Tab-separated table of C-alpha atoms and ligand atoms in Angstrom:
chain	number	residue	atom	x	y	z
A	1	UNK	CA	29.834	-23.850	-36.570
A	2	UNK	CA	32.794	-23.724	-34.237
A	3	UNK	CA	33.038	-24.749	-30.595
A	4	UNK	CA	32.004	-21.062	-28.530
A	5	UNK	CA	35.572	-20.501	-26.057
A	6	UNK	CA	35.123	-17.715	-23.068
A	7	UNK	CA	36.910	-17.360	-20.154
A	8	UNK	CA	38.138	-20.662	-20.315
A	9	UNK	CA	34.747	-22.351	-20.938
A	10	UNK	CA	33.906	-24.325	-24.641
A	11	UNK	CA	30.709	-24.797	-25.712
A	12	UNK	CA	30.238	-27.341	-28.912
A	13	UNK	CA	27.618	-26.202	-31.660
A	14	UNK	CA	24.455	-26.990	-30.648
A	15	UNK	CA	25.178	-26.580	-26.533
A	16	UNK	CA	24.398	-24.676	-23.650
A	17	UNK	CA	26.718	-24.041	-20.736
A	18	UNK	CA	25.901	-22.493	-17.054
A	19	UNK	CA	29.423	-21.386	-15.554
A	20	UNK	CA	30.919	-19.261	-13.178
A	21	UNK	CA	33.464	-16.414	-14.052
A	22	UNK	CA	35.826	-15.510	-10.839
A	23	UNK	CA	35.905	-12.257	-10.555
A	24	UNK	CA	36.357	-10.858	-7.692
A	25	UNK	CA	38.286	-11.849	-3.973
A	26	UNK	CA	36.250	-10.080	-0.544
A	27	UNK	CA	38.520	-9.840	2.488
A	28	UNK	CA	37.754	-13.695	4.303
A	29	UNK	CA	38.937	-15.056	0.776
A	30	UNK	CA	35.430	-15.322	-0.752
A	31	UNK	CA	35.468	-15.477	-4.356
A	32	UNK	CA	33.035	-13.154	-6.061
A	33	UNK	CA	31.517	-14.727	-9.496
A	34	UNK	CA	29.967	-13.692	-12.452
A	35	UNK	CA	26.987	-16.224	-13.677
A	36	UNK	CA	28.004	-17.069	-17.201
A	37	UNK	CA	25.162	-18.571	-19.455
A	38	UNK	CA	26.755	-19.866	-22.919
A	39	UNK	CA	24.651	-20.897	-25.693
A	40	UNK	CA	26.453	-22.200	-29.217
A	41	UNK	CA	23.849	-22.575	-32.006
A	42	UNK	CA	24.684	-24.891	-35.251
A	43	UNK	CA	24.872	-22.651	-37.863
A	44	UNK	CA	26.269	-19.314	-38.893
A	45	UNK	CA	25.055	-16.144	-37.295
A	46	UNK	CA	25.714	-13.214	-34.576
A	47	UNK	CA	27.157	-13.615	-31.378
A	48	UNK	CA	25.275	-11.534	-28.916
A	49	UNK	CA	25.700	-10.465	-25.764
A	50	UNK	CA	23.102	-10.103	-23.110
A	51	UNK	CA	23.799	-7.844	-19.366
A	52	UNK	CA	21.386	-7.596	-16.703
A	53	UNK	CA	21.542	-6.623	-13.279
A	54	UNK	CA	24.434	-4.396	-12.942
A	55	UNK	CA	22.677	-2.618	-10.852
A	56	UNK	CA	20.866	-4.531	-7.483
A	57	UNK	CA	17.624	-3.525	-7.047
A	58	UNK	CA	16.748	-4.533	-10.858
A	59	UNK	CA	15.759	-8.128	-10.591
A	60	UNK	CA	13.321	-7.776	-13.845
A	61	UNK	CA	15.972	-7.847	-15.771
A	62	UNK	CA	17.290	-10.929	-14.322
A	63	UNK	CA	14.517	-12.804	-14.830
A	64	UNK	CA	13.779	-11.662	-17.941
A	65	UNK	CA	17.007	-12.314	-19.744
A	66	UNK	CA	16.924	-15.898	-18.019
A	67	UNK	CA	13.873	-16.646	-18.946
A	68	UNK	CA	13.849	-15.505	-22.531
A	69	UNK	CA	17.007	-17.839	-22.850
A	70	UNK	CA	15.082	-20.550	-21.548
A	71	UNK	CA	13.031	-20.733	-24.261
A	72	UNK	CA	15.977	-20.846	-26.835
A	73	UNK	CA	16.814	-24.766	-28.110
A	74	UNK	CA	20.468	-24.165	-29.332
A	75	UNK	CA	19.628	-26.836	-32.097
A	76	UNK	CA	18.028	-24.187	-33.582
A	77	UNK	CA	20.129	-21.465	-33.070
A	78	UNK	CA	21.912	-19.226	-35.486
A	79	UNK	CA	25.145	-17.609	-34.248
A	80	UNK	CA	26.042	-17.661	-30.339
A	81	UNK	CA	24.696	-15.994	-27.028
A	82	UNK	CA	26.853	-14.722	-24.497
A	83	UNK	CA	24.513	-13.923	-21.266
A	84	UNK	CA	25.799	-12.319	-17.684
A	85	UNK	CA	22.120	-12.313	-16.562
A	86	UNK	CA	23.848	-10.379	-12.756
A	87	UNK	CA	26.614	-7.993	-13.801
A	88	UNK	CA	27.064	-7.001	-10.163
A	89	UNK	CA	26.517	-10.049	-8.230
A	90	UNK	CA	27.457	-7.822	-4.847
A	91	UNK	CA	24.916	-5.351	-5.733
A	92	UNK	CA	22.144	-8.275	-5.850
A	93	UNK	CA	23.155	-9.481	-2.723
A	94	UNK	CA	22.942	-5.692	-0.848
A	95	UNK	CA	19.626	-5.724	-2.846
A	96	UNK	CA	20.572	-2.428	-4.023
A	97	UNK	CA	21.859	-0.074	-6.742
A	98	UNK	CA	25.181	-0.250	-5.293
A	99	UNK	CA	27.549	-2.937	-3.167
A	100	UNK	CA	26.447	-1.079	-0.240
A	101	UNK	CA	28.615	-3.174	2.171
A	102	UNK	CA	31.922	-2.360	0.083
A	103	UNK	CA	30.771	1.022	-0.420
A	104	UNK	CA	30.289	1.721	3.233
A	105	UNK	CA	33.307	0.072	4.315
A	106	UNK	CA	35.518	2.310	2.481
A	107	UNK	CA	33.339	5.157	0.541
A	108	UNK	CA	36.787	6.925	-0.820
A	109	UNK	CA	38.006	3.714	-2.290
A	110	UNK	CA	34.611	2.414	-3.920
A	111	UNK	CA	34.545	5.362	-6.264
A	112	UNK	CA	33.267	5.206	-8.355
A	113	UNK	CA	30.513	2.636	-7.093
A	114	UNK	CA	28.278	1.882	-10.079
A	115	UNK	CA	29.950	-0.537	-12.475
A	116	UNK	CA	27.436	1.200	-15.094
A	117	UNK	CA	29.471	4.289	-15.526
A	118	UNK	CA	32.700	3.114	-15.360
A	119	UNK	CA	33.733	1.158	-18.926
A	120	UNK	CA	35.551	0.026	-20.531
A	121	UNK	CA	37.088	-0.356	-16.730
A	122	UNK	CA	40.387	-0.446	-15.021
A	123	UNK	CA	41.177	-4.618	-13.841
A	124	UNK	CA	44.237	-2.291	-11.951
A	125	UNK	CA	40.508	-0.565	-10.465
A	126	UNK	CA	38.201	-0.712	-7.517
A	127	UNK	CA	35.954	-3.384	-7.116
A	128	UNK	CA	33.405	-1.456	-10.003
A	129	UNK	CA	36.228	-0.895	-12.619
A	130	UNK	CA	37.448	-4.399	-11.562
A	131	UNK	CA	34.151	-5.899	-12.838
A	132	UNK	CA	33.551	-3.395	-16.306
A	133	UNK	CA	36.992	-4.540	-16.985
A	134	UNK	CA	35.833	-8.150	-16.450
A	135	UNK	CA	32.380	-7.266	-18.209
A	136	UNK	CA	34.392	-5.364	-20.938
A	137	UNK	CA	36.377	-8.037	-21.933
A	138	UNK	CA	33.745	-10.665	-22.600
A	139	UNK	CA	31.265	-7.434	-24.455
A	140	UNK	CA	34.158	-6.689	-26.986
A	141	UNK	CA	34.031	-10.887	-28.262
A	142	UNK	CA	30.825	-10.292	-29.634
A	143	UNK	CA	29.064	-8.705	-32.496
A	144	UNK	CA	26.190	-6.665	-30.785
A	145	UNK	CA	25.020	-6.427	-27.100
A	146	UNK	CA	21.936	-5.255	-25.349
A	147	UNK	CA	22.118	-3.989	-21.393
A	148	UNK	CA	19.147	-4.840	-19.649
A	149	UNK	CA	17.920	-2.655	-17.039
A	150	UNK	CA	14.969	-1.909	-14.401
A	151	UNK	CA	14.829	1.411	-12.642
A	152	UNK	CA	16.018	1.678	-9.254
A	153	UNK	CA	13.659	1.336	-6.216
A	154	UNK	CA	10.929	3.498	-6.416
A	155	UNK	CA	10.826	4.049	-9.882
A	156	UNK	CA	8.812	2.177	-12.713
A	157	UNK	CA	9.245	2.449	-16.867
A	158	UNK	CA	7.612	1.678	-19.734
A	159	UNK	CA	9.744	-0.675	-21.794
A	160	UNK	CA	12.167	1.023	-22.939
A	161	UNK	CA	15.220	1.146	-25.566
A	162	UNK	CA	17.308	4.062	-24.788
A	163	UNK	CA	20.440	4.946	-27.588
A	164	UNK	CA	23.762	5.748	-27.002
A	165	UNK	CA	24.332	9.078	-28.923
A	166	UNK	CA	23.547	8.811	-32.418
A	167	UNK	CA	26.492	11.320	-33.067
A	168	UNK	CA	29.253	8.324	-32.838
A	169	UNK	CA	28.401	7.126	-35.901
A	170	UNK	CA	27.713	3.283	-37.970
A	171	UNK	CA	27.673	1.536	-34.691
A	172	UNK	CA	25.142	3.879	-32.955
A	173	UNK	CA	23.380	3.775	-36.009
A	174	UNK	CA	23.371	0.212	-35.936
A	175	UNK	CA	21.949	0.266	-32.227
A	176	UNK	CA	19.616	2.205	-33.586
A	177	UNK	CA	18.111	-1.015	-35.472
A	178	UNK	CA	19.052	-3.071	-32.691
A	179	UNK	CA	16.149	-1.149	-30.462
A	180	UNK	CA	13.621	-0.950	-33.290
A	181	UNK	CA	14.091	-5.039	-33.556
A	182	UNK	CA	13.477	-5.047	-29.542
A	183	UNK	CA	10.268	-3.466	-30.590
A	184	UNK	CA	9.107	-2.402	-27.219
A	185	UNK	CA	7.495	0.740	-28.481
A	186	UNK	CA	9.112	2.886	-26.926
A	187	UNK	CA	12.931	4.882	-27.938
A	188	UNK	CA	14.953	7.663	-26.581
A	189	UNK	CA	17.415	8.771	-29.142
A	190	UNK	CA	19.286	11.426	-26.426
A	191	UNK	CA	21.832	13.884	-27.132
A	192	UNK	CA	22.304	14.980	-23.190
A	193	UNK	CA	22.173	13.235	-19.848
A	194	UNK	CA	23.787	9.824	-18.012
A	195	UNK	CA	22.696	7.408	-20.689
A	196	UNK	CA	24.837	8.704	-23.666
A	197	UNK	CA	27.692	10.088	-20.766
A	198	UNK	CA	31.412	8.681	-21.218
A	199	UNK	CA	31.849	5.550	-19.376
A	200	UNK	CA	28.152	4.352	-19.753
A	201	UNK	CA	28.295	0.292	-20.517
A	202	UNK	CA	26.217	0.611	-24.387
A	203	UNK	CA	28.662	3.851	-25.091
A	204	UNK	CA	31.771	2.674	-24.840
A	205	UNK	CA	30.475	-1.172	-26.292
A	206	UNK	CA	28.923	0.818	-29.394
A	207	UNK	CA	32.713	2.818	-29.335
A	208	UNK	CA	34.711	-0.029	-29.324
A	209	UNK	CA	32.576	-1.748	-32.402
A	210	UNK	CA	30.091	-3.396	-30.502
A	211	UNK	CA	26.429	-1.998	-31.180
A	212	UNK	CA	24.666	-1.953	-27.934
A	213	UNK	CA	21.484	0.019	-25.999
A	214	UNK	CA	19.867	0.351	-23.021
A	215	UNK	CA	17.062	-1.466	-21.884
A	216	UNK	CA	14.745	-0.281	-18.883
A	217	UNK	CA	11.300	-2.070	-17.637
A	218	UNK	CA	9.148	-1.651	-14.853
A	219	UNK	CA	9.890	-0.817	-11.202
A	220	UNK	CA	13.026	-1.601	-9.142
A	221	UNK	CA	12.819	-3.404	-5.982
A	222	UNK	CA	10.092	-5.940	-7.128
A	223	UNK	CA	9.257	-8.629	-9.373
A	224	UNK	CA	6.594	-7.736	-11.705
A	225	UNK	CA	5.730	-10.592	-13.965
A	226	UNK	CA	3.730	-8.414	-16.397
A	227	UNK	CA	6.514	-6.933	-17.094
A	228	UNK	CA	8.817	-9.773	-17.280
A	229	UNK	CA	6.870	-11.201	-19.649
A	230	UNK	CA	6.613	-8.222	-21.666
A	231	UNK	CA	10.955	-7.812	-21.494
A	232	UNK	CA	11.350	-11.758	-22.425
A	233	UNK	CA	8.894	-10.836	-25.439
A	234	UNK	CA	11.165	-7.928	-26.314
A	235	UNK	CA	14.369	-10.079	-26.526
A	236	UNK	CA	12.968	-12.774	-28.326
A	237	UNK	CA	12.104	-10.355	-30.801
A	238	UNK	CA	15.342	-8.754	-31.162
A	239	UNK	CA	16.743	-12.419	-31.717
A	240	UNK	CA	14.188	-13.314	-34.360
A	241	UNK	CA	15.067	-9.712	-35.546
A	242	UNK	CA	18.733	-10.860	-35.798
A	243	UNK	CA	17.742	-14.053	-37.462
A	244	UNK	CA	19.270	-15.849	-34.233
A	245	UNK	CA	16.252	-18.017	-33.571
A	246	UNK	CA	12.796	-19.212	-35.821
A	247	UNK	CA	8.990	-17.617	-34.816
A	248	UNK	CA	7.261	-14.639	-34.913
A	249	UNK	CA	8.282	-11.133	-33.843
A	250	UNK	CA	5.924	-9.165	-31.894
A	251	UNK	CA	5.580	-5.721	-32.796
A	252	UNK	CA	4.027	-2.672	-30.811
A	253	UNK	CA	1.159	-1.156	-32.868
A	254	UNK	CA	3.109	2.213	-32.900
A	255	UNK	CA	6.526	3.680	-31.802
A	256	UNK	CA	7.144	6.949	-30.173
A	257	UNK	CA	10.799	7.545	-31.163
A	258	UNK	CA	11.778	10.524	-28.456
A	259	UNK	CA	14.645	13.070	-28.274
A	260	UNK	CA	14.709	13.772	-24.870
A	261	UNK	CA	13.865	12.955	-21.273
A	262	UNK	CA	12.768	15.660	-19.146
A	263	UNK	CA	12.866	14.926	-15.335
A	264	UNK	CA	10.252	16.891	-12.744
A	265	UNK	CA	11.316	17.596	-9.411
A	266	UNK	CA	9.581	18.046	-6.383
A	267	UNK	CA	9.456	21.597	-5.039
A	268	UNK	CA	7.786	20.772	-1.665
A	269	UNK	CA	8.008	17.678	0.510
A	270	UNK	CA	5.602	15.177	1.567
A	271	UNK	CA	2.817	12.280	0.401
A	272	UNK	CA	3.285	11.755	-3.688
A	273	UNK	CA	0.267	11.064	-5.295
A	274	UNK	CA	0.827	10.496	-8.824
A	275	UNK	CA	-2.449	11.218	-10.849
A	276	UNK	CA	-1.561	9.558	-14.909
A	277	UNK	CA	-1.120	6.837	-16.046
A	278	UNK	CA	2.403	5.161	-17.132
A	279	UNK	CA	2.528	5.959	-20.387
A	280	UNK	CA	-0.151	8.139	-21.015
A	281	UNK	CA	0.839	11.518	-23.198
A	282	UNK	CA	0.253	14.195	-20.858
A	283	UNK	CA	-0.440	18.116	-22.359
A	284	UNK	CA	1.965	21.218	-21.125
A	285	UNK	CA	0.611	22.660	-17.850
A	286	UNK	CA	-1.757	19.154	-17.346
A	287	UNK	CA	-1.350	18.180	-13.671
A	288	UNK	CA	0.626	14.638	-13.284
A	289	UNK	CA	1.179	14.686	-9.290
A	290	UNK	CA	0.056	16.220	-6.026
A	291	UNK	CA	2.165	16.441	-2.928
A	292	UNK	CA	0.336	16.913	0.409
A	293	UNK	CA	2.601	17.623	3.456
A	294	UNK	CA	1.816	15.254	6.725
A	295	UNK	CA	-1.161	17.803	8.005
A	296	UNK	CA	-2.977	16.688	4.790
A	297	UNK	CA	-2.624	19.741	3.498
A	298	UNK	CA	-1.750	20.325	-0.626
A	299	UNK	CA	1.689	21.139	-0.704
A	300	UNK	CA	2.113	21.787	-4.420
A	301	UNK	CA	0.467	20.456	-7.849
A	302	UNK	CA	3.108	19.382	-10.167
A	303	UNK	CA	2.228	20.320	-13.605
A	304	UNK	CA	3.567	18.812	-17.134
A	305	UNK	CA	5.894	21.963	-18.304
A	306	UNK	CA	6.294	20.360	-21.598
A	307	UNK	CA	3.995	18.040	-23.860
A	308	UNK	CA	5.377	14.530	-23.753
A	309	UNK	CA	5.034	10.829	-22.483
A	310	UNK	CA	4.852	9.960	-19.150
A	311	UNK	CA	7.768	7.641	-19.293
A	312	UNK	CA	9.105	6.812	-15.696
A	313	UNK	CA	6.727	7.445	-12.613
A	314	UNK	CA	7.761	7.667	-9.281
A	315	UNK	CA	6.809	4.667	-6.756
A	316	UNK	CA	7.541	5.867	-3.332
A	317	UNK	CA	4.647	6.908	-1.449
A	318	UNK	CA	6.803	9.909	-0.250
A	319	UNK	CA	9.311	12.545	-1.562
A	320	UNK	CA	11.984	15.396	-0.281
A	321	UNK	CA	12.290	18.548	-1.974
A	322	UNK	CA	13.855	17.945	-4.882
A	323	UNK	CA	13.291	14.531	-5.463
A	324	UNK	CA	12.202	13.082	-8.686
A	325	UNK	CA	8.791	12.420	-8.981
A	326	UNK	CA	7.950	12.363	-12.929
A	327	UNK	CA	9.847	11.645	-16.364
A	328	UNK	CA	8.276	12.780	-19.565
A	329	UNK	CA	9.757	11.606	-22.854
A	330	UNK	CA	9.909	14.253	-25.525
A	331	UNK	CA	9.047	13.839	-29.287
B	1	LIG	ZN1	20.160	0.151	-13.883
């Protein structure tokens, strides 16, 4: 094996290395980093890359990816890790989707806000192409990548692998066996919607050569160690699946491979109360909510217009008209 060299950092076979990337520079000269985790097995194999927390409010998927890469002893890995376990580190300090501070400050200038949708980036950009760019550039050294993700606040998933469009081809194929390796049990193989949209971090990776898939678990806003230990089980798996590192994969005792997500919106407002279970499959016209307005009164029952899986539930205790307040995934 050779010595591992990003961003000015080398890592000898068998090595791990915690670093800093500069990335960015805030107005009083403060230098925004990227955490950089580097691990260089000893013999032959992929080099992956791992993203979490581009987004805030998702610390899951911080602490997932760190703590499945705590586990790893690089004397007995196979090929290379490349880990940004915050992709947004001003998002994570706003605790939020967004850098709310930048994005308040000047609103015109910070779009587009979400780093998410804006690769492969623009280091000419804004402070979110600024970072893709930065993200971009360290994605497109490796061999396959996987983008970690939680929902944000007041929304919870089942583990999930979600595919960039299986339309562009060997590499989105190839993602394809990426997720199944995750085995969470759960995929969306989408034709429509923000996750396979232009500009999405796994879409223009899996474009550019570099298989790669979404990732979402549990709730945004909180720390849910279930699930976090659930996620770290899912990555060790896809590196045992890659051949990357020795043990056992766990595998889910079935896996609903969906087409489609189908969002339900709220047609009254008021107090949610969400009546199935996360990942339950529901029946068309079963009831999944009911919304009561602040006399107590029933405002509406929200009823399943489709069969599917009840994928992503809503955590706030209240909604607006129109607000989100189920997902079903569609076989
Ligand atoms: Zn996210």
């Amino acid at each position: 094996m050779d010595d591992l060299t990003l961003e000015g950092f080398t890592v000898a076979p068998g090595q791990r290395l915690k670093a800093r990337v500069p990335a960015l520079e805030l107005a009083d000269g403060t230098v925004i980093s990227l955490p950089l985790i580097l691990i260089n097995g000893v013999r032959p194999g992929p080099r992956i890359y791992i993203g979490a927390g581009i987004h805030g409010d998702e610390v899951n998927s911080v602490a997932l990816v760190t703590r499945a890469l705590a586990t790893i002893d690089p004397a007995q890995l196979a090929g290379s890790v490349v880990c940004v376990p915050v992709q947004q580190p001003l998002a994570l300090q706003a605790d939020h989707r967004l850098p709310l501070a930048q994005y308040l400050k000047s609103p015109l200038d910070q779009v587009p806000a979400d780093a998410w949708t804006c690769f492969p980036g623009d280091a000419n950009g804004n402070i979110a192409q600024v970072i893709a760019a930065k993200l971009f550039g360290m994605i497109t050294q490796c061999d396959v990548a996987l983008d970690v993700h939680t929902p944000t606040r007041g929304g919870k998933y089942v583990p999930i692998a979600i595919l960039p469009h299986h339309g562009m081809g060997a590499h989105a194929k190839r993602a394809e066996e990426l997720a199944h390796l995750l085995a969470t049990g759960w995929i969306v193989r989408g034709e429509r919607g923000m996750y396979v949209s232009e500009g999405i971090l796994c879409v223009e990776a899996t474009r550019a050569g570099v298989p790669c898939f979404t990732f979402e678990i549990g709730e945004g806003g909180r720390l849910d160690m279930d699930f976090v230990e659930t996620g770290t089980q899912c990555v060790l798996n896809l590196l045992r699946g890659l051949d990357m590192i020795p043990g056992v994969r766990v595998e889910p005792a079935v896996t609903h491979v969906m087409r489609d997500f189908v969002g339900i919106r709220a047609s009254h407002g008021g107090v949610l109360v969400t009546e199935v279970k996360l990942g339950q499959a529901v029946s068309r016209g079963q009831r999944l909510c009911r919304i009561f307005d602040v006399f107590g009164d029933l405002a509406e029952e929200v009823l399943a217009p489709v069969d599917g899986l009840f994928v992503r539930a809503t955590t706030l205790g209240t909604v607006s008209r129109g607000e989100r307040v189920a997902t079903l995934g569609v076989l």
